[in-house]
Amino acid sequence: MPIRISSNQIVDSSLAGISAAYARFADVQQKVNTGKQLQKPSDNPTGLAQSLDFTEQLDELDQYGKTLDQAKSFIATGESALGSVNSLLRQARTFAVQGASDGTNDDARRAVAGQIQNIIDQLGKIANTTYGSRSVFAGQRTTGPALVPVVGGYNYVGGTAATGDGALKLDIGRGETITTNVTADQVFTPAIAALSQLRDNVANGQNSAVSQQDIAAIDAQLNRVVDVRADFGAKINRIDATRQRNELTKLNFTKFVSDIQDTDLPKAVVELQSAQTAYQAALQSTVRAFQTSLLDFLK
Amino acid sequence: MPSTFFGVEIGRRALTASQLALDVIGQNTANVGTPGYSRQVASLEETEPYGGPGTGVGQPAQLGSGVTVASVVRVRDEFLDKRINSAISDHSSLNTLRDILSRVEGAYGEPSTTGIGSQLTAFFNSFSDLAASPESSAVRTTVLNKAQSLIAAFHTVSAGLSQIQPEVESRITGQVGQVNLLASQIAALNKQIGSSIQSGDHPNDLLDRRTALIGQLSGLVDVQVIDSRNGAQSTGRVQVNVGGFVLVDGDTSSVLPSAHTTVNGEPALLTTDGKPIPLQGGEIAGLIRAGTQTSSYQADLDTLASNVIGAVNSIHSAGVGLDGVTGRSFFSGKSAVDIDIAAAVANNSDAIAAASAPVPPAAVAAGNGDNARALAALASQPVIGQASLNQYYNSRVATVGADSQRVQSLADNQAKVVTQLQNQQASASGVNLDEELTKLLQFQRSYQAAARIINVQDDLLNRVINGLGVGATG
């Protein structure tokens, strides 16, 4: 016996067919319109967890990117200040050679000593270089100057390694810390001390002391500055390398998140087309189903 | 010998039967769109033949005496009804759970850039900014703003979840009331149907109504329907049980309690004397399950919030603010509902402990951001078991998504089962207009033919009564 079909069954299945086809059409259309195939957690729970993880790591990398920029500018500020220190020390060395020569008279020596004092004062100013409003060479005591002038020289008032407030540290990656500063008591104070010695010896005509000790002391300070600059340069290189590595990782993560969250447009458009066709077919078959009835043939 | 008017009587019976059959067709056609209507069939039967044993002397056989409508019965598969009801219960439970879980998903609002996950990352990132400029009051204010956003995200999700619970409770109470209303209606119908069947009737339309009511009841709770019998004879009444609780027995109904609990993770209602009535299906079971699930999501969210509070506070209180004060908490509160910025910090951004404790007797250095670095690093450190705060949150959201996805697909499958069973029932008991129209033609013709038979008999009788013997008297 053939299956008996009641009139309501045709109505019900037509309605079910139309609404299912329409729901699928609406679903695909939303994916195309929003460009997102992951609208809510239940669309793809595993994918959601992964994409959230990666999104957060992307945010983290962006943040490290900001920190890297900060660290680089801060180090670069210090580095360029140390560049000036370097050339000032070279000038002082020239004066030392000049002051130590036996042919120089008293007036000229005093003039040279004045020039050296000038250099000392400039070093005192450079030691108080700021990045924005932050003192670069004052350790963690960034809100005040590094050196303050006192009678007969300069006093260091910044933080020191000994009191635990010398190093300015930033995290440029997970567990990766970089020190971005050098304190003035490490570079400026000994340089100023050496120059003061030189100034006094030049002024007093202690030529042999100048030529035997002071020039060597200045050379030692020059070497120290060069060492710190080399360290800063290496740090800047490290920062740039980290940046590049991060950018690559970000590119991969971004692609991964996009693969999970974003709609594959060409595919979705084809799906949209087929959903539309299915919807039209459902509508058409409904019309056909109710077109004929025995009533048409009864008189 | 049959009587003179025997043939007329056969015709009359045929007319009556055809007319009744046409009425049944009319009823079927009229109810083609009525939900729950079972098509009815007039079952025709030959009437008692003329001439019993020994009376038919000189006759070739017993003479047929015509037709009668023995009964009008509804076409319905009662066993299929039971399967449909149980399928409806399962579907309704899953569907309710699906709706509420999809609201839970909505409460989390992931994936987004404003959810708890993103706010948590932004909050820890602000500490990384603070580490780079701990003396900046602008950066300190930003940290407070990010903390405010994180707190707002916790409050929003928590409020979204906690709204669900009271709504579930009031819906359970409402639907239990509906169950009791349906039960009393079924009991009333039982009474009518019982007395109708006792007097030999077929109360088709009352049976349809009772089937429909039991169907509605199945949507709310899973029921067991037992036909009441008197010996081998069905009384027409049904007994309706819910998990062993007798809801309807004959003409009386009991009141289902609305107090509820879970027994071994399965939903149950509680009678006044504390006995559990286990529920497997139906909207009420779905609501109780949804309530339990939502509470566990809420508990997870509170776990996250309390860990955020605890982990941040323990590092923060070890650090020192710009004002040199140490030992202050950053957050106050214990859960997702009451998490807030501690009052001492909220009104004074200098209180944010960006610095690590100085070596005495040195005062705190403004540029010390070491504690801020430690707080920023918390973002990627294991806090809850092996999971970082963000990882824990992500896994919770994924769990909500997976639960919701599972229930969605179960509900979709169950909907297909219900549709398929209903189709089977409709295939037996639904009205087909073409079929009714065909029968309409059949009985129209049979009515016409019966009328013709009476007409011919009338002609014959006319001949006998008016034609015979006219010549003799006249």
Coordinates of C-alpha atoms in Angstrom, one line a residue, chain A residues 3-9 38-46 48-49 51-53 56 59-60 63-64 66-67 70 134 140-143 162-165 167-171 174 177 261 293-295 298, chain B residues 32-33 39 105 110-111 117 121 125 128-129 131-135 359 362-368 370 373 380 390-391 394 397-398 401-402 404-405 408 423 426-428 430-435 437-438 441:
Chain A
I3 CA 2.0 5.9 1.9
R4 CA -1.0 8.0 2.5
I5 CA -0.2 11.8 2.5
S6 CA -2.6 14.2 4.2
S7 CA -3.2 17.7 2.9
N8 CA -1.6 19.2 6.1
Q9 CA 1.5 17.2 5.6
L38 CA 32.6 33.2 13.9
Q39 CA 29.7 35.1 15.3
K40 CA 29.3 33.4 18.7
P41 CA 31.2 30.9 20.8
S42 CA 29.0 27.9 19.7
D43 CA 29.8 28.5 16.0
N44 CA 33.3 27.0 16.7
P45 CA 34.2 26.6 20.4
T46 CA 37.7 25.3 19.8
L48 CA 37.1 30.6 19.4
A49 CA 39.5 29.6 22.2
S51 CA 41.5 32.9 18.2
L52 CA 41.1 34.5 21.6
D53 CA 44.5 33.2 22.6
E56 CA 45.6 38.3 23.2
D59 CA 47.8 42.5 21.8
E60 CA 50.7 41.5 24.0
Q63 CA 52.3 46.3 23.8
Y64 CA 55.9 44.9 23.6
K66 CA 55.3 50.1 22.2
T67 CA 57.7 49.2 25.0
Q70 CA 60.0 53.6 24.3
R134 CA 62.5 62.1 32.6
Q140 CA 65.3 55.8 38.9
R141 CA 65.2 59.3 40.3
T142 CA 64.0 60.5 37.0
T143 CA 62.1 63.5 38.2
A162 CA 74.0 50.5 45.7
T163 CA 70.7 51.8 46.9
G164 CA 68.8 49.7 44.4
D165 CA 67.4 52.6 42.4
A167 CA 68.8 50.8 36.8
L168 CA 65.8 51.6 34.6
K169 CA 64.5 48.3 33.3
L170 CA 61.8 47.5 30.7
D171 CA 60.4 44.1 29.6
R174 CA 58.2 37.5 28.2
T177 CA 64.4 42.5 30.5
Q261 CA 37.2 34.4 12.4
S293 CA -6.6 19.4 -6.7
L294 CA -9.5 17.2 -7.5
L295 CA -11.6 20.3 -7.1
L298 CA -15.3 18.6 -10.4
Chain B
V32 CA -8.6 19.9 7.3
G33 CA -6.5 22.6 9.0
R39 CA -9.9 12.2 10.5
E105 CA 26.8 33.1 25.1
E110 CA 32.8 37.0 22.5
P111 CA 34.5 37.3 20.2
G117 CA 39.4 38.8 27.7
T121 CA 44.8 42.2 28.3
N125 CA 49.2 46.2 29.1
S128 CA 53.6 47.8 30.9
D129 CA 53.1 51.4 29.9
A131 CA 56.6 50.5 33.8
A132 CA 58.0 52.7 31.0
S133 CA 56.8 56.0 32.7
P134 CA 56.0 55.4 36.3
E135 CA 56.2 59.0 37.2
V359 CA 66.5 49.8 50.1
A362 CA 66.3 55.6 50.6
A363 CA 62.9 57.0 49.7
V364 CA 61.0 55.6 46.8
A365 CA 62.4 56.6 43.3
A366 CA 59.7 58.1 41.0
G367 CA 61.2 56.4 38.0
N368 CA 61.1 52.9 39.6
D370 CA 59.8 47.4 38.6
R373 CA 56.7 45.3 35.3
S380 CA 51.3 35.5 30.9
N390 CA 43.4 34.9 30.1
Q391 CA 43.8 31.2 29.3
N394 CA 39.2 31.6 27.1
V397 CA 34.1 30.8 27.1
A398 CA 35.0 27.8 24.9
G401 CA 30.3 27.6 23.4
A402 CA 30.8 23.8 23.3
S404 CA 25.7 25.4 23.6
Q405 CA 26.8 23.8 20.3
Q408 CA 21.9 22.9 19.6
N423 CA 4.5 12.9 9.9
A426 CA -0.4 12.7 10.0
S427 CA 0.0 10.1 7.4
A428 CA -2.6 7.9 9.2
G430 CA -4.6 13.6 8.7
V431 CA -7.2 14.7 6.2
N432 CA -6.5 14.4 2.5
L433 CA -8.9 16.6 0.6
D434 CA -8.6 14.6 -2.7
E435 CA -9.6 11.5 -0.8
L437 CA -13.7 14.7 -2.4
T438 CA -13.5 11.2 -4.0
L441 CA -18.6 11.8 -5.2

